[in-house]
Amino acid sequence: MEKKTGKRAKGPTVRSVAERAGVSKSLVSLVMNGSKQVSEKRRDEVLKAARELGYRPNALARSLVSGRTNTVGVVISNVANPWWVALERGLSEELDRHGVRALLADPRMDPEVADGLVEAFLELRVDGMVFLGTQPVEEVARNASRVVPTVLTSFSRPIELPNVDCVNVDDEKGIALVLEHLCALGHRRIAYVDGSDRLVTSDNARLAAYLSQMERLGLSAEIRTDISDVPLNEDVGYDAARRLLGAEVPPTAIVAGSDLGALGILAAADDLGARVPQDLSVTGFDNTRLSSIRHVSLTTVDPNGREMGRLVAQCLAGRIESPDRPRRDELVEPSLVVRATTGPAPGR
Amino acid sequence: MEKKTGKRAKGPTVRSVAERAGVSKSLVSLVMNGSKQVSEKRRDEVLKAARELGYRPNALARSLVSGRTNTVGVVISNVANPWWVALERGLSEELDRHGVRALLADPRMDPEVADGLVEAFLELRVDGMVFLGTQPVEEVARNASRVVPTVLTSFSRPIELPNVDCVNVDDEKGIALVLEHLCALGHRRIAYVDGSDRLVTSDNARLAAYLSQMERLGLSAEIRTDISDVPLNEDVGYDAARRLLGAEVPPTAIVAGSDLGALGILAAADDLGARVPQDLSVTGFDNTRLSSIRHVSLTTVDPNGREMGRLVAQCLAGRIESPDRPRRDELVEPSLVVRATTGPAPGR
DNA sequence: CGCCGAAATTGGATCGTTACAAAACCGGCG
DNA sequence: CGCCGGTTTTGTAACGATCCAATTTCGGCG
């Protein structure tokens, strides 16, 4: 009847509000943006008209002219493994404070999908990008950083790009906390289990930390590692633990590079009849929800994700403000969460 | 030097590409959208110019005129509890197939944040919205559905709104699978543990299914429930199990309304010295990553999240096509995943 | 009463794209 | 050579907001 079929019903615009309130569209714009220099009277009239029409500003049009979207894209490497939740929370909270909103995207572990996703964000003209975790996105992140302010966080290995800020947990400190804890419990034969991303096995910060800290503690002779060439997961941890525990002189404690890996170790201990923590102590890394489950109660390192997220947001906000300022490389202090999987070394 | 300070560097536009290729901007637009009726020669010239300039179409401008963003907003009630992962994956995959991208948002369990998020999506003029899980978003979802095609999924209770599609797991079927499995193992004293969202305790579909199915199996006399008035989590499950197992004639099996609840039950059994599954069988619901951990190995119901996601996408795509078509209310068939927490009833 | 400066309001240009109708091109045919 | 039908190409008007310079309003003051 009143609308041409085929066209979708258009919502109210600044124009229709202006007509209804009997003012110019410029004034409506001023009111909607809370300008101080409009008279009380006009402001009320405009707001009333807007309410009556159910007016909602069109962010597309706004951003087109203003050049800012107040939106940042967050690419989460692997949504299935919820270590990122605390980080994302801190990030969003802090961004909120800057009037910016985070939109999340899941690349589904597929580099091509990741590519498309980032492309979509860039076409949307987001003000910045955050890459959360290495897996399928490293190359993509590189490219994005040439176009828009970018922050990387929780990459498993150091990345130095011009104009890109990085935020990471202090792996060295985290591993040190674990080893000191185990040492204090009398452990000496402490093994380390981890995986690696497909690209490089060489610079795994946690592994490096294990090696240097063992040395510092005078335990160089006890160093034993089992490093897979795929990312650490439960199965990888399980297999590694079976190998380590099957040795002639098995370790009394196993440190894993992630909570998931530690779970695999726990399962292996179960299967081999080793009691935790009486016969074997096990630690994880990340303090995911998994580790806090009563049935698991894993001693682990809390990377302080919320704080990391907050830092990421601050870096990003800063770089949006001044895109060419020198790069920041932040380390966040982790803490140790002692639960039920660590105890005194056997025979002590 | 060459750019006025203060202004952010503007990227190449359809106009600059046109100039460089020596054609009109209309033609550039046609080429970028893959129109069939441009000559080979022009097409190549334009593409070359675009490549050289690093041109990237501005989705804001495009959407402003076309009226479509090819983007849908997905609000995930609680990102921390990863039951939604499979669903989101199915959803995104299917949307991809329709040329639509999903942007996720985390309301952080805060209704106000949820409100702001949805408002932002609407201002971005997304083509549709998906609400994934009840918690803080129900009212918000109601409002959104008046403005834009909307699909609800995994709401804990049935919602009937005009023009809103719903996709859910068939709770009745899922509970039936569990009870039949336990019955076949010889269990009769099968208790049920669940929570509820703060709004309504009354219509919890899984609880209702438990009641009706127990009756169907001739076990009306054995019905025993422990329903909390907060959402089911590990602690709630733990407390419920302690109460149930402390009874004079304790159940030989406990069915939980979620995996997390089942984990609490497992922990309680542990603490009370009840062996699982020899003394007590336990089942969950959702088949989250948690349940598949070797150390847990929970028998649970798999809601077939991927399929649900796919259906959500189809509903949404359909409703974007024709916003006023009758509402669809889909149920997805779940399946039973038998792991290590269920076994023959004691003394059998 | 007329004029001043500050405050309030407005018109029109602009952002980067698509839509649409009009114009240019092109080979062949009468 | 002029004209015809069909394909290519182009100019111009949207889309819905913001920005900015120009204009109107207004209270007070000489």
mmCIF file of C-alpha atoms (C1' of nucleotides) in Angstrom, chain A residues 13-14 26 29 33 55 57-58 61-62 65, chain D residues 14-22 25-26:
data_model
loop_
_atom_site.group_PDB
_atom_site.id
_atom_site.type_symbol
_atom_site.label_atom_id
_atom_site.label_comp_id
_atom_site.label_asym_id
_atom_site.label_seq_id
_atom_site.Cartn_x
_atom_site.Cartn_y
_atom_site.Cartn_z
ATOM 1 C CA THR A 13 16.444 9.209 9.757
ATOM 2 C CA VAL A 14 17.839 12.414 11.087
ATOM 3 C CA SER A 26 21.933 19.835 11.753
ATOM 4 C CA SER A 29 22.699 15.900 14.870
ATOM 5 C CA ASN A 33 25.760 14.068 20.020
ATOM 6 C CA TYR A 55 15.016 6.887 15.816
ATOM 7 C CA PRO A 57 21.397 6.852 14.408
ATOM 8 C CA ASN A 58 22.980 5.028 11.510
ATOM 9 C CA ALA A 61 26.672 7.003 7.802
ATOM 10 C CA ARG A 62 28.204 8.464 10.898
ATOM 11 C CA VAL A 65 31.982 10.965 7.412
ATOM 12 C "C1'" DA D 14 20.872 8.942 -3.887
ATOM 13 C "C1'" DC D 15 22.219 6.746 1.082
ATOM 14 C "C1'" DG D 16 22.270 9.186 6.255
ATOM 15 C "C1'" DA D 17 24.969 11.197 8.860
ATOM 16 C "C1'" DT D 18 28.734 15.195 10.270
ATOM 17 C "C1'" DC D 19 31.211 19.490 9.622
ATOM 18 C "C1'" DC D 20 31.712 24.237 8.933
ATOM 19 C "C1'" DA D 21 30.817 28.666 7.574
ATOM 20 C "C1'" DA D 22 27.026 31.609 7.330
ATOM 21 C "C1'" DT D 25 18.084 35.028 17.347
ATOM 22 C "C1'" DC D 26 18.344 37.375 21.508
#
